Coordinates of N, CA, C and O in Angstrom, one line a residue:
M17 N -81.0 -15.6 -121.5 CA -79.6 -15.3 -121.7 C -79.1 -16.3 -122.8 O -79.3 -17.4 -122.9
N18 N -78.2 -15.7 -123.6 CA -77.6 -16.4 -124.7 C -76.1 -16.5 -124.6 O -75.4 -15.4 -124.7
D19 N -75.5 -17.6 -124.3 CA -74.1 -17.7 -124.1 C -73.4 -17.7 -125.4 O -73.6 -18.6 -126.2
V20 N -72.6 -16.7 -125.6 CA -71.9 -16.5 -126.9 C -70.4 -16.3 -126.6 O -70.1 -15.6 -125.6
R21 N -69.6 -16.9 -127.4 CA -68.2 -16.8 -127.3 C -67.7 -16.4 -128.7 O -67.9 -17.0 -129.7
H22 N -66.9 -15.3 -128.7 CA -66.3 -14.8 -129.9 C -64.8 -15.1 -129.9 O -64.2 -15.0 -128.8
V23 N -64.3 -15.5 -131.0 CA -62.9 -15.9 -131.1 C -62.3 -15.0 -132.2 O -62.7 -15.1 -133.4
L24 N -61.4 -14.2 -131.8 CA -60.6 -13.3 -132.7 C -59.3 -14.0 -133.0 O -58.6 -14.4 -132.0
V25 N -58.9 -14.1 -134.2 CA -57.7 -14.8 -134.6 C -56.7 -13.7 -135.1 O -57.0 -12.9 -136.0
L26 N -55.6 -13.6 -134.4 CA -54.6 -12.5 -134.6 C -53.2 -13.1 -135.0 O -52.9 -14.3 -134.6
P27 N -52.4 -12.4 -135.7 CA -51.2 -12.9 -136.2 C -50.1 -13.2 -135.2 O -49.2 -14.0 -135.5
D28 N -50.1 -12.5 -134.1 CA -49.0 -12.7 -133.1 C -49.4 -12.3 -131.7 O -50.5 -11.7 -131.5
R29 N -48.5 -12.6 -130.8 CA -48.9 -12.3 -129.4 C -49.1 -10.8 -129.1 O -50.0 -10.5 -128.4
D30 N -48.2 -10.0 -129.7 CA -48.3 -8.6 -129.4 C -49.6 -8.0 -129.9 O -50.3 -7.3 -129.1
A31 N -50.1 -8.4 -131.0 CA -51.4 -8.0 -131.6 C -52.5 -8.5 -130.7 O -53.4 -7.8 -130.3
A32 N -52.4 -9.7 -130.2 CA -53.4 -10.3 -129.3 C -53.5 -9.6 -128.0 O -54.6 -9.3 -127.5
E33 N -52.4 -9.3 -127.4 CA -52.3 -8.5 -126.1 C -52.9 -7.1 -126.3 O -53.7 -6.7 -125.4
E34 N -52.5 -6.4 -127.4 CA -53.1 -5.1 -127.6 C -54.6 -5.1 -127.8 O -55.3 -4.3 -127.3
A35 N -55.0 -6.1 -128.6 CA -56.5 -6.2 -128.9 C -57.2 -6.5 -127.6 O -58.3 -5.9 -127.4
A36 N -56.7 -7.4 -126.8 CA -57.4 -7.8 -125.6 C -57.5 -6.6 -124.6 O -58.6 -6.4 -124.0
A37 N -56.5 -5.8 -124.6 CA -56.5 -4.6 -123.7 C -57.5 -3.6 -124.2 O -58.2 -2.9 -123.5
E38 N -57.6 -3.4 -125.5 CA -58.5 -2.5 -126.2 C -59.9 -2.9 -126.1 O -60.8 -2.0 -126.2
L39 N -60.2 -4.2 -126.0 CA -61.6 -4.7 -126.0 C -62.4 -4.0 -124.9 O -63.6 -3.6 -125.1
G40 N -61.9 -3.9 -123.7 CA -62.6 -3.3 -122.6 C -62.9 -1.9 -122.8 O -64.1 -1.5 -122.6
A41 N -62.0 -1.1 -123.3 CA -62.2 0.3 -123.6 C -63.2 0.5 -124.7 O -64.1 1.4 -124.6
R42 N -63.1 -0.2 -125.7 CA -64.0 0.0 -126.9 C -65.3 -0.6 -126.8 O -66.3 0.0 -127.2
F43 N -65.4 -1.8 -126.2 CA -66.7 -2.5 -126.2 C -67.3 -2.6 -124.8 O -68.4 -3.2 -124.6
G44 N -66.6 -2.2 -123.8 CA -67.1 -2.3 -122.4 C -67.1 -3.8 -121.9 O -68.0 -4.1 -121.2
V45 N -66.2 -4.6 -122.4 CA -66.1 -6.0 -122.0 C -65.7 -6.1 -120.5 O -64.7 -5.5 -120.1
D46 N -66.5 -6.8 -119.7 CA -66.3 -6.8 -118.3 C -65.2 -7.9 -117.9 O -64.3 -7.6 -117.1
E47 N -65.3 -9.1 -118.5 CA -64.4 -10.1 -118.3 C -63.1 -10.0 -119.1 O -63.2 -9.6 -120.2
E48 N -62.0 -10.4 -118.5 CA -60.7 -10.4 -119.2 C -60.8 -11.4 -120.3 O -61.1 -12.5 -120.1
P49 N -60.5 -11.0 -121.5 CA -60.4 -11.9 -122.6 C -59.3 -12.9 -122.4 O -58.3 -12.6 -121.8
Q50 N -59.5 -14.1 -122.9 CA -58.5 -15.2 -122.7 C -57.6 -15.2 -124.0 O -58.1 -15.2 -125.1
L51 N -56.3 -15.3 -123.8 CA -55.4 -15.4 -124.9 C -54.9 -16.8 -125.0 O -54.5 -17.4 -124.0
V52 N -54.9 -17.3 -126.2 CA -54.6 -18.7 -126.5 C -53.7 -18.8 -127.7 O -54.0 -18.2 -128.7
R53 N -52.5 -19.5 -127.5 CA -51.6 -19.7 -128.7 C -52.1 -20.8 -129.5 O -52.4 -21.9 -129.0
D54 N -52.2 -20.6 -130.8 CA -52.8 -21.6 -131.7 C -51.7 -22.0 -132.7 O -51.6 -21.3 -133.7
A55 N -50.9 -23.0 -132.4 CA -49.8 -23.4 -133.3 C -50.4 -23.9 -134.6 O -51.4 -24.7 -134.6
L56 N -49.9 -23.6 -135.7 CA -50.3 -24.1 -137.0 C -50.0 -25.6 -137.1 O -48.9 -26.0 -136.6
A57 N -50.8 -26.3 -137.7 CA -50.6 -27.8 -137.8 C -49.3 -28.1 -138.4 O -48.8 -27.6 -139.4
G58 N -48.6 -29.0 -137.7 CA -47.3 -29.5 -138.1 C -46.1 -28.5 -137.9 O -45.0 -28.8 -138.2
E59 N -46.3 -27.4 -137.2 CA -45.3 -26.4 -137.0 C -44.9 -26.4 -135.5 O -45.8 -26.3 -134.7
D60 N -43.6 -26.4 -135.2 CA -43.2 -26.3 -133.9 C -42.6 -24.9 -133.5 O -42.5 -24.6 -132.4
D61 N -42.3 -24.2 -134.5 CA -41.7 -22.9 -134.3 C -42.7 -21.9 -133.8 O -43.8 -21.7 -134.3
A62 N -42.4 -21.1 -132.8 CA -43.3 -20.1 -132.2 C -43.6 -19.0 -133.2 O -44.7 -18.4 -133.1
E63 N -42.8 -18.8 -134.2 CA -43.1 -17.8 -135.2 C -44.3 -18.2 -136.1 O -44.9 -17.4 -136.7
D64 N -44.6 -19.5 -136.1 CA -45.6 -20.1 -136.9 C -46.9 -20.3 -136.1 O -47.5 -21.3 -136.1
A65 N -47.2 -19.3 -135.3 CA -48.4 -19.5 -134.4 C -49.3 -18.3 -134.6 O -48.8 -17.1 -134.7
Q66 N -50.6 -18.5 -134.5 CA -51.6 -17.5 -134.4 C -52.0 -17.4 -133.0 O -51.8 -18.3 -132.2
W67 N -52.5 -16.3 -132.6 CA -53.0 -16.1 -131.2 C -54.5 -15.9 -131.3 O -55.0 -15.1 -132.2
L68 N -55.2 -16.5 -130.4 CA -56.7 -16.3 -130.3 C -57.0 -15.4 -129.1 O -56.4 -15.6 -128.0
V69 N -57.9 -14.6 -129.3 CA -58.5 -13.8 -128.2 C -59.9 -14.2 -128.0 O -60.7 -14.1 -128.9
V70 N -60.2 -14.9 -126.9 CA -61.5 -15.5 -126.7 C -62.3 -14.5 -125.8 O -61.9 -14.2 -124.7
V71 N -63.5 -14.1 -126.3 CA -64.3 -13.1 -125.5 C -65.6 -13.7 -125.2 O -66.4 -14.1 -126.1
E72 N -65.9 -13.8 -123.9 CA -67.2 -14.3 -123.5 C -68.2 -13.1 -123.6 O -68.0 -12.0 -123.3
D73 N -69.4 -13.4 -124.2 CA -70.4 -12.4 -124.4 C -71.8 -13.0 -124.0 O -72.6 -13.3 -124.8
P74 N -72.0 -13.2 -122.6 CA -73.2 -13.9 -122.2 C -74.5 -13.3 -122.6 O -75.5 -14.0 -122.7
Q75 N -74.5 -12.0 -122.7 CA -75.8 -11.3 -123.2 C -75.9 -11.2 -124.7 O -76.9 -10.7 -125.2
G76 N -74.9 -11.6 -125.4 CA -74.9 -11.6 -126.9 C -75.0 -10.1 -127.4 O -75.7 -9.9 -128.4
R77 N -74.4 -9.2 -126.7 CA -74.5 -7.8 -127.1 C -73.4 -7.3 -128.0 O -73.5 -6.2 -128.5
L78 N -72.3 -8.0 -128.2 CA -71.2 -7.5 -129.0 C -71.6 -7.8 -130.5 O -71.8 -8.9 -130.9
P79 N -71.6 -6.7 -131.3 CA -72.0 -6.9 -132.7 C -70.9 -7.6 -133.5 O -69.7 -7.1 -133.5
A80 N -71.2 -8.6 -134.2 CA -70.2 -9.4 -135.0 C -69.5 -8.5 -136.0 O -68.3 -8.6 -136.2
A81 N -70.2 -7.7 -136.7 CA -69.6 -6.8 -137.7 C -68.6 -5.9 -137.2 O -67.5 -5.7 -137.7
E82 N -68.9 -5.3 -136.0 CA -67.9 -4.5 -135.3 C -66.7 -5.2 -134.8 O -65.6 -4.7 -134.9
L83 N -66.9 -6.5 -134.4 CA -65.7 -7.3 -134.0 C -64.9 -7.7 -135.2 O -63.7 -7.8 -135.1
D84 N -65.5 -7.9 -136.3 CA -64.8 -8.2 -137.6 C -63.9 -7.0 -137.9 O -62.7 -7.2 -138.2
E85 N -64.4 -5.8 -137.9 CA -63.6 -4.6 -138.1 C -62.5 -4.4 -137.1 O -61.4 -4.0 -137.4
F86 N -62.8 -4.7 -135.8 CA -61.9 -4.5 -134.8 C -60.7 -5.5 -135.0 O -59.5 -5.1 -134.9
A87 N -61.0 -6.7 -135.3 CA -59.9 -7.7 -135.5 C -59.0 -7.4 -136.7 O -57.8 -7.5 -136.7
A88 N -59.7 -6.8 -137.7 CA -59.0 -6.4 -138.9 C -57.9 -5.3 -138.7 O -56.9 -5.2 -139.4
E89 N -58.1 -4.5 -137.6 CA -57.2 -3.5 -137.3 C -55.8 -4.1 -136.9 O -54.8 -3.4 -137.0
W90 N -55.8 -5.3 -136.5 CA -54.6 -6.0 -136.2 C -54.3 -7.1 -137.2 O -53.6 -8.1 -136.9
D91 N -54.8 -7.0 -138.4 CA -54.6 -8.0 -139.4 C -55.1 -9.4 -139.1 O -54.6 -10.4 -139.4
G92 N -56.2 -9.4 -138.3 CA -56.8 -10.6 -137.9 C -58.3 -10.7 -138.4 O -58.7 -9.9 -139.2
W93 N -59.0 -11.7 -137.9 CA -60.4 -11.9 -138.2 C -61.1 -12.5 -137.0 O -60.5 -13.0 -136.1
R94 N -62.4 -12.5 -137.1 CA -63.3 -13.1 -136.1 C -63.7 -14.5 -136.7 O -64.2 -14.6 -137.8
E95 N -63.5 -15.5 -136.0 CA -63.8 -16.9 -136.4 C -65.3 -17.1 -136.2 O -65.9 -16.7 -135.2
E96 N -66.0 -17.6 -137.2 CA -67.4 -17.9 -137.2 C -67.6 -19.1 -136.3 O -66.8 -20.1 -136.4
P97 N -68.6 -19.1 -135.4 CA -68.9 -20.3 -134.6 C -69.3 -21.5 -135.4 O -69.7 -21.5 -136.5

């Protein structure tokens, strides 16, 4: 078994929530993705925050290229480990 964690970086909370909800339907993700607010360095304003969608992939079955395309649908990207 290969413990893999994918991190999708999205521009706002709404995009992160939508993407997290869609992950199960599109990729058959069993575990609920974790949403994390990632404030930009030196910024206190909530408007200056990215949101991370953390997806556990213990079997390593989620294709990185498809996750890249998926995140791009919400103007985001997949962070390389």
